Short mmCIF file of C-alpha atoms in Angstrom, two decimals:
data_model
loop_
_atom_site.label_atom_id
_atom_site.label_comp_id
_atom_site.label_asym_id
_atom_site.label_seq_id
_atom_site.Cartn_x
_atom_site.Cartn_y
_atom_site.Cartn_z
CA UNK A 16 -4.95 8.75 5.94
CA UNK A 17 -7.52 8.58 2.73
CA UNK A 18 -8.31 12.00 2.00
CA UNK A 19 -11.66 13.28 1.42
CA UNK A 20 -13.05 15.04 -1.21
CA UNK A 21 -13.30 18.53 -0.29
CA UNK A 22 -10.48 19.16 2.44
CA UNK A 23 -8.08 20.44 -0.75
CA UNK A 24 -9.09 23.17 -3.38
CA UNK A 25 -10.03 21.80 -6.95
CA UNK A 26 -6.57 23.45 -8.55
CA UNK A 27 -4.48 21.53 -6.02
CA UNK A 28 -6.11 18.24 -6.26
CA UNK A 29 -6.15 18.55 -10.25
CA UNK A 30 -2.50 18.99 -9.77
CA UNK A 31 -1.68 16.09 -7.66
CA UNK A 32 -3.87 14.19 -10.10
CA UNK A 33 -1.49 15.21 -12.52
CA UNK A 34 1.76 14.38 -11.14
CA UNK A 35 0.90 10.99 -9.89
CA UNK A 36 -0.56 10.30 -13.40
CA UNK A 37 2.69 10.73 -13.93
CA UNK A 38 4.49 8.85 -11.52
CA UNK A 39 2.27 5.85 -12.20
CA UNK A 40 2.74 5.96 -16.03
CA UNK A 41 6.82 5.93 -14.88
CA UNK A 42 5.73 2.99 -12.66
CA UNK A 43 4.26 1.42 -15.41
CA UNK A 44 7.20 1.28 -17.79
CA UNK A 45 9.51 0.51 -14.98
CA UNK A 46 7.19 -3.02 -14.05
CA UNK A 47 6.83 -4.34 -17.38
CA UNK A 48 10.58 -4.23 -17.84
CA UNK A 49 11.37 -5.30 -14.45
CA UNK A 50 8.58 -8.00 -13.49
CA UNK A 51 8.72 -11.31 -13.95
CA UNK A 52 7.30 -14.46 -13.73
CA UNK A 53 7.52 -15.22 -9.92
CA UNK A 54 7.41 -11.53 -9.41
CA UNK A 55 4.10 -10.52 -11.18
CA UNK A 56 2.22 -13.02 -8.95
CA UNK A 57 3.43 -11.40 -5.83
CA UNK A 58 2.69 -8.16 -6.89
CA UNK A 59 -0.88 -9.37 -7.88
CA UNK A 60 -0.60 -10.91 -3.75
CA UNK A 61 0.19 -7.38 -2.39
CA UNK A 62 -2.49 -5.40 -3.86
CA UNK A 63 -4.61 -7.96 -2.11
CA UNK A 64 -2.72 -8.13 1.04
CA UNK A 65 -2.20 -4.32 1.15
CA UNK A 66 -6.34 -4.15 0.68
CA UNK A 67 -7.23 -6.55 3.70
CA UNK A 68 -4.70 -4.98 6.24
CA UNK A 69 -6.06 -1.28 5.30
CA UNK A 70 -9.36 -2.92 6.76
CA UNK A 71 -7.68 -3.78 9.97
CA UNK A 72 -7.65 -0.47 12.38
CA UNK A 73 -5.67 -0.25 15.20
CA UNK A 74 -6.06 1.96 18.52
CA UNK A 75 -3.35 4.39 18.65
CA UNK A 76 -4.79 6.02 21.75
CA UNK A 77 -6.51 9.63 22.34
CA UNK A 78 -9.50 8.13 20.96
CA UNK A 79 -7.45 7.75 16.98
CA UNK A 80 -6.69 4.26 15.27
CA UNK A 81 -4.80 3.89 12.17
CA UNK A 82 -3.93 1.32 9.94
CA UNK A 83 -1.57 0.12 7.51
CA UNK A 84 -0.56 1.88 4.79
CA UNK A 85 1.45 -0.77 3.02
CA UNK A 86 3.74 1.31 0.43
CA UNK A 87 6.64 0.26 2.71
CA UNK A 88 5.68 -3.52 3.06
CA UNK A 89 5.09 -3.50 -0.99
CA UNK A 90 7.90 -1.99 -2.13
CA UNK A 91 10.50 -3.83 -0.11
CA UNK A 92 8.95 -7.00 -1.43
CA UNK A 93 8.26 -6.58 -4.90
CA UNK A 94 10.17 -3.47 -5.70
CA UNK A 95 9.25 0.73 -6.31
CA UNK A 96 7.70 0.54 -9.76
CA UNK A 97 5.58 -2.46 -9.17
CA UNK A 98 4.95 -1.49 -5.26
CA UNK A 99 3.20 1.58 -6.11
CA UNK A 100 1.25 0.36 -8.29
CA UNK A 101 -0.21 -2.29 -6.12
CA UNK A 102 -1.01 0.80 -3.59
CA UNK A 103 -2.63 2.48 -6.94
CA UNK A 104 -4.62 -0.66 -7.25
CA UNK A 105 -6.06 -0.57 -3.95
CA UNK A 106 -6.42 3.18 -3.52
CA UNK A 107 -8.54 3.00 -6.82
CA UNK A 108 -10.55 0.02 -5.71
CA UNK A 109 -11.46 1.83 -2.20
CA UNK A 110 -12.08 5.57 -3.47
CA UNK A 111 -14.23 3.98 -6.63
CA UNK A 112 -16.62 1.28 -5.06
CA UNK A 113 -16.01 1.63 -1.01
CA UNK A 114 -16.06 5.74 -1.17
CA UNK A 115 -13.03 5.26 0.90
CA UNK A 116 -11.41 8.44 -0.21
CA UNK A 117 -12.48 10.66 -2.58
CA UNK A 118 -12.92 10.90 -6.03
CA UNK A 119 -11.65 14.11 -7.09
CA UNK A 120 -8.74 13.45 -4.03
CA UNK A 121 -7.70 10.13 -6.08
CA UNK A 122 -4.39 11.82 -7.05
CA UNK A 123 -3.89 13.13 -3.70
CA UNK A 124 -4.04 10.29 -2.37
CA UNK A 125 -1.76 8.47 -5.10
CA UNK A 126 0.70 10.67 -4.56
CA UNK A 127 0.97 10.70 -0.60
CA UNK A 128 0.07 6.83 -0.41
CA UNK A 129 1.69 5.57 -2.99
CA UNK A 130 4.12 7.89 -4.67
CA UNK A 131 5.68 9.69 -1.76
CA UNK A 132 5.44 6.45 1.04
CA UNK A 133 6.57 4.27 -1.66
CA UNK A 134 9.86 6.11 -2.57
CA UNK A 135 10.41 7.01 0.69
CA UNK A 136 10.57 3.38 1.69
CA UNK A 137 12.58 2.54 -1.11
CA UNK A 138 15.44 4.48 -0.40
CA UNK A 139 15.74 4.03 3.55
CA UNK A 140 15.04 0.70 3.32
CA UNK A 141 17.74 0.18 0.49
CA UNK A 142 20.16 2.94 2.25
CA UNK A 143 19.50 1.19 5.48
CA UNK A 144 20.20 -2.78 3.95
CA UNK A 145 23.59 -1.39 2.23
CA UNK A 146 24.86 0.14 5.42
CA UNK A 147 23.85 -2.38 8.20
CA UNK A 148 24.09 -5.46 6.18
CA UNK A 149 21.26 -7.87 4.76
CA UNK A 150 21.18 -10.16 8.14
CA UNK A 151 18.48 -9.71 10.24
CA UNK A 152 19.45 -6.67 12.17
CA UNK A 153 19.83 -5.03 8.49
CA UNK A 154 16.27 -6.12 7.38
CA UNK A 155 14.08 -5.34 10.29
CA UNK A 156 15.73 -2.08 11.10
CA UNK A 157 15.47 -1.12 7.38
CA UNK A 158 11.65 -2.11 7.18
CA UNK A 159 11.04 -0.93 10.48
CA UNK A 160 12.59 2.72 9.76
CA UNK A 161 10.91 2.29 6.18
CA UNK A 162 7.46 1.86 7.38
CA UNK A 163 8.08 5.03 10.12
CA UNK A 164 9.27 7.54 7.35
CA UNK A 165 7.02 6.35 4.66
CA UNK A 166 4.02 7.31 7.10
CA UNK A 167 5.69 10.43 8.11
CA UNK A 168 5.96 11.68 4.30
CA UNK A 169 2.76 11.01 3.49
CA UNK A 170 1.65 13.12 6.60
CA UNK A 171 3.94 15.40 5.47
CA UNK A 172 2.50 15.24 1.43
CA UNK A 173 -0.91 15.86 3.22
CA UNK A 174 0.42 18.95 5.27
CA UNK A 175 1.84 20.60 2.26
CA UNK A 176 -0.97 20.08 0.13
CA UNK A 177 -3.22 21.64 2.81
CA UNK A 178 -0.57 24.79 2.99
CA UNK A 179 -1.61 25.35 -1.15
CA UNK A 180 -4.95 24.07 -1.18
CA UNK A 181 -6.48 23.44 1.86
CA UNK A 182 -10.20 24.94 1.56
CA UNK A 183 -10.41 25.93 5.67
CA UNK A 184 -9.07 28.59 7.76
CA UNK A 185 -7.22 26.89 10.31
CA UNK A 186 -3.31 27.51 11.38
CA UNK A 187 -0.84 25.20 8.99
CA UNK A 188 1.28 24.96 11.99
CA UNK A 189 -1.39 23.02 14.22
CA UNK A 190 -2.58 21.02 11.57
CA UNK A 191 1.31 20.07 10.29
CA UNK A 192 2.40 19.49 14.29
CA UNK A 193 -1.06 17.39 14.77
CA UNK A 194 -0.10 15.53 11.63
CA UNK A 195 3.31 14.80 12.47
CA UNK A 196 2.75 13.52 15.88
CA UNK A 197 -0.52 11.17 15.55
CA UNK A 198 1.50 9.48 12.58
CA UNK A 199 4.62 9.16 14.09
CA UNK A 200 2.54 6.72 16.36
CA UNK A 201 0.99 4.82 13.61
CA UNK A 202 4.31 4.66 11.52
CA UNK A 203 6.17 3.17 14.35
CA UNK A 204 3.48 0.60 14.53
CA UNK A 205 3.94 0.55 10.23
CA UNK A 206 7.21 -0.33 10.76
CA UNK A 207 6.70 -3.31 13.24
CA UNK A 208 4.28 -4.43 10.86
CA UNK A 209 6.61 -4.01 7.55
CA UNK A 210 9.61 -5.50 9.73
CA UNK A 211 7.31 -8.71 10.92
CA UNK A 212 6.04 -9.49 7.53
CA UNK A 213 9.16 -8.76 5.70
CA UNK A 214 11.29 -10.88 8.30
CA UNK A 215 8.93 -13.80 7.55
CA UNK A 216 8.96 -13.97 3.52
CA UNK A 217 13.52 -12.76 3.95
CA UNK A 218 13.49 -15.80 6.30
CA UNK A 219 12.02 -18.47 4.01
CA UNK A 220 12.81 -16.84 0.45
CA UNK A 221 15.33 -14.12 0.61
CA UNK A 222 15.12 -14.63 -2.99
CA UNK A 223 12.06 -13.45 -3.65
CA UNK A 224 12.35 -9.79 -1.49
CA UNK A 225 12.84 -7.50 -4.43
CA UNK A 226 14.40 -5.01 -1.75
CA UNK A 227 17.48 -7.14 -0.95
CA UNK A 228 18.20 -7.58 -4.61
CA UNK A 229 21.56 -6.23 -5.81
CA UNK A 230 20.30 -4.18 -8.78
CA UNK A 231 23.71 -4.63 -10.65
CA UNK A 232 23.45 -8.01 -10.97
CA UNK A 233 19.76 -9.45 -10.41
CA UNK A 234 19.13 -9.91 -13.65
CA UNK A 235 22.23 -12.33 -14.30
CA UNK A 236 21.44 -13.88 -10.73
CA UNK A 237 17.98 -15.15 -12.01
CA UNK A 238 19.55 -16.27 -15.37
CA UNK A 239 21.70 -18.35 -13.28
CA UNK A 240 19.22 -19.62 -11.10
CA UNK A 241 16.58 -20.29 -14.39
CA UNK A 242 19.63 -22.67 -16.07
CA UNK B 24 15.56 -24.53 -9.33
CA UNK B 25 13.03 -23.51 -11.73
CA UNK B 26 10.36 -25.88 -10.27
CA UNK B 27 11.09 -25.04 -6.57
CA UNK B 28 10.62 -21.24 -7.32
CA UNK B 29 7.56 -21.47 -9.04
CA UNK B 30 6.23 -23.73 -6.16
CA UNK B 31 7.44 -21.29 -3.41
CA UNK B 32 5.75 -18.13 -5.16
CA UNK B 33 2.64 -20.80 -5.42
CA UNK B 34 3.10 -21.63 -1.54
CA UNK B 35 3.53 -17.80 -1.05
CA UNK B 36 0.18 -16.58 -3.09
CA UNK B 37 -1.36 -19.20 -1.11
CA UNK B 38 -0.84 -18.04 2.23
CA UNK B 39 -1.03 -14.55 1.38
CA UNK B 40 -4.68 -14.91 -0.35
CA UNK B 41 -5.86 -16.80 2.65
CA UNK B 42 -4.66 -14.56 5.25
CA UNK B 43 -6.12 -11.56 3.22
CA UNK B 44 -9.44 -13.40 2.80
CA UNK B 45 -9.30 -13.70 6.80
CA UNK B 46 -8.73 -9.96 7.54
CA UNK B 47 -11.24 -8.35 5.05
CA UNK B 48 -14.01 -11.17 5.65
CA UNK B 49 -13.55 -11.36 9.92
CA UNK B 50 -10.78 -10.22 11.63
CA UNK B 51 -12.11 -6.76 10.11
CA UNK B 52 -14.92 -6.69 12.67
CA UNK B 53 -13.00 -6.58 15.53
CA UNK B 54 -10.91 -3.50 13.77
CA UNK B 55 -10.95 -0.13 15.95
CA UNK B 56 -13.94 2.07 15.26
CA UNK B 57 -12.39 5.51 16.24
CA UNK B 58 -11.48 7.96 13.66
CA UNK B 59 -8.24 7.54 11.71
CA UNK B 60 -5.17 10.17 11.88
CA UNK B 61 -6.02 12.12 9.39
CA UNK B 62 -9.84 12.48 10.53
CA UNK B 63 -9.14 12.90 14.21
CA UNK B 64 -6.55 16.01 13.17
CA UNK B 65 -9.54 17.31 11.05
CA UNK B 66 -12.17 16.90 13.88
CA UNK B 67 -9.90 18.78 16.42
CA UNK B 68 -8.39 21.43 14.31
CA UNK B 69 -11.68 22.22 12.78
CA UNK B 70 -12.45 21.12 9.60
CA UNK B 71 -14.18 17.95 9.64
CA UNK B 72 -16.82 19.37 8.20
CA UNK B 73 -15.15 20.13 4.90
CA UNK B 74 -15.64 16.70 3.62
CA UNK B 75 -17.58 15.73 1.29
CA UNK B 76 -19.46 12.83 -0.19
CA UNK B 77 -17.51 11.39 -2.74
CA UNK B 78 -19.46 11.08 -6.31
CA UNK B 79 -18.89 6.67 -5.56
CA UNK B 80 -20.83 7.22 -1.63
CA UNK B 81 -24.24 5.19 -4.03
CA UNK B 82 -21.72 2.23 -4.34
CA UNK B 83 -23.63 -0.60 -3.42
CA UNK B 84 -20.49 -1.24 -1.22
CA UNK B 85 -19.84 2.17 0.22
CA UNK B 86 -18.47 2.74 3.76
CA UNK B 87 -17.92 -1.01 3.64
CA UNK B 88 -21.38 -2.17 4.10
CA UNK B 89 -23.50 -4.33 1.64
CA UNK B 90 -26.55 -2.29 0.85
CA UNK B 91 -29.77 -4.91 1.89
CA UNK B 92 -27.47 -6.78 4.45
CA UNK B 93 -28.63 -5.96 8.11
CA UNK B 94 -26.00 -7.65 10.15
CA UNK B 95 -23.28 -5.50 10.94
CA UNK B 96 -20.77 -8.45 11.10
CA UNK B 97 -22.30 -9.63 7.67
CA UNK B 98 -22.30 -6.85 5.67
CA UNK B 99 -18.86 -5.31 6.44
CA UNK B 100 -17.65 -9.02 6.03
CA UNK B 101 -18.99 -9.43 2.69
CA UNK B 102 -18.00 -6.02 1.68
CA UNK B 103 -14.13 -7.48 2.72
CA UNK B 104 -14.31 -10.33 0.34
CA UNK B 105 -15.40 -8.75 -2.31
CA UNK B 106 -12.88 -6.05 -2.48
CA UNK B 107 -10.41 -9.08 -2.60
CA UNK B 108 -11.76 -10.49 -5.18
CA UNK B 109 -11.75 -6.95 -6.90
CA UNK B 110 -8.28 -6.39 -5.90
CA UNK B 111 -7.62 -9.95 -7.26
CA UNK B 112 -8.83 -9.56 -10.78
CA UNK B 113 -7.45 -6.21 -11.20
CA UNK B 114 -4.13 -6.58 -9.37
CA UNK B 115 -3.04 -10.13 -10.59
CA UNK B 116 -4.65 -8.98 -14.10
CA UNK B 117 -2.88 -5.35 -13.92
CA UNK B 118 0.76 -7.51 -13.53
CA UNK B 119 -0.15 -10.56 -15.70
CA UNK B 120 -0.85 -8.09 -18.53
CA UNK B 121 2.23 -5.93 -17.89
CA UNK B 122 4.67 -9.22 -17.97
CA UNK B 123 2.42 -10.82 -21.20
CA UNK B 124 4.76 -12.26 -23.79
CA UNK B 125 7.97 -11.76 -22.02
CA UNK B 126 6.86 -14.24 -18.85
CA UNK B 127 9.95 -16.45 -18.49
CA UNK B 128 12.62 -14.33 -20.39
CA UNK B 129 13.44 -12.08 -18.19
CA UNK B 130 15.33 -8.77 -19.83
CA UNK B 131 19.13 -8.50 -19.65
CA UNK B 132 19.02 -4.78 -19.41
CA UNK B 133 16.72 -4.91 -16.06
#
């Protein structure tokens, strides 16, 4: 879903730019006081992860594929602040040397890929985990429904970008209803993806999933575990 | 405790780097060529052809491809392991910097 340069006027793009400067400078303060030392690592592993399985496209029928977006799968693991900015690592990497997204669409895409997948995941997934449990029917509904909705908003980021700033004529109604429905696809095959791999690391090292952390009293958890 | 964590994120970073060396350098040739969701709803609704070349499409690396390498399989291969090593440096180095000095203490407040 890496937009282009060009499909979004200069004013809008210069604005996303802005706020997900923004959001990653908040991301920024947030890791470096939440991070660390077996969490840094992993975060380092996601960027890298997150940047192979974007490679990996996957027939979604009508003559489409999509691929992974990853904001779910890296928040859940290694929490918001240092999730998104493993996305921002690989968004950066792609748009600068691959030309995988545009240049002057960098913040667009931080925003939608990143900003707006990432959060979104953060709170179903957490919403979901606190409600159903943190067993397995907990975690792989709660990544599963992350990885849908996190795909959906950043459809939906896209769509109302396009409604301020999109530079052709075309009715905001098809394009948001053509959105919506080709990414619904993809995000319930995000979700499979984000429930697999998250499954996997809960089922050997619950531990180390950020995401099934009880924020009240993580910090005093590690302590304990440290001493 | 200590030791068994550090050796599971080791056992972790492990796995994870090799799996991500095998999707970028092969399994990313077998990867569907059709157009992604956002470019198929731009070809059908009409404005594909608003895109345009990003100021980075001289990379030597754009699109994937090694510029020089003629093999298909190759090129988009190579292109896969080197935006893991990329990645690497810059993501390990990005959260290595952020946690410098304060490794193994982790803050109270967090």
């Amino acid at each position: 879903m890496h937009i282009p340069d060009g499909f979004i006027d200069a004013p809008v793009a210069a604005g996303a730019a802005v706020v997900a400067a923004i959001g990653v400078g908040v991301c920024l303060r947030g890791a470096r006081r939440t991070l660390d030392d077996r969490t840094a690592p992993l975060a380092g592993l996601v960027a890298v992860f997150v940047f192979a399985a974007q490679m990996i496209n996957f027939p979604v029928g009508a003559g489409t594929s999509g691929h992974l977006v990853g904001a779910a799968l890296a928040v859940i693991l290694v929490g918001p602040y240092a999730g998104v900015l493993a996305l921002t690592v690989v968004l950066a990497v792609q748009a600068l040397i691959f030309a995988d997204g545009g240049l002057t669409a960098l913040g667009l895409n931080v925003l939608n890929l990143a900003l707006i997948a990432g959060l979104v995941a953060w709170f179903v997934f957490r919403g979901v985990v606190r409600v159903a449990g943190t067993g397995k029917p907990g975690i792989v509904a709660g990544a599963w429904l992350a990885g849908l909705l996190s795909v959906g908003g950043a459809a939906l980021g896209f769509v109302a970008e396009f409604a301020l700033g999109g530079t052709a004529p075309v009715s905001l109604a098809a394009v948001g209803g053509a959105m919506v429905s080709v990414h619904v696809v993809i995000g319930a095959i995000e979700g499979v993806i984000t429930a697999l791999v998250v499954w996997s690391v809960a089922t050997v090292r619950p531990d180390l999933v950020v995401g099934l952390r009880a924020p009240a009293v993580a910090s005093s958890e590690r302590q304990a575990v440290a001493a | 405790m200590k030791q068994s964590t550090t050796r599971a994120v080791a056992a972790v970073v492990i796995v994870g780097m090799v799996a991500s060396v095998v999707l970028a350098g092969l399994v990313s040739f077998y990867a569907s060529p059709q157009p992604d969701g956002l470019e198929a709803v731009a070809q059908d609704q009409g404005f594909a052809d608003r895109a345009r070349d990003s100021a980075a499409t001289d990379s030597a690396l754009a699109g994937y491809e090694v510029s020089g390498v003629s093999d298909e399989r190759l090129s988009l291969g190579l292109a896969g392991v080197v935006g893991v090593g990329v990645t690497t440096l810059l993501g390990f180095g990005l959260f290595l910097v952020l946690t410098a000095g304060r490794a193994r203490t982790p803050d109270p407040q967090a």
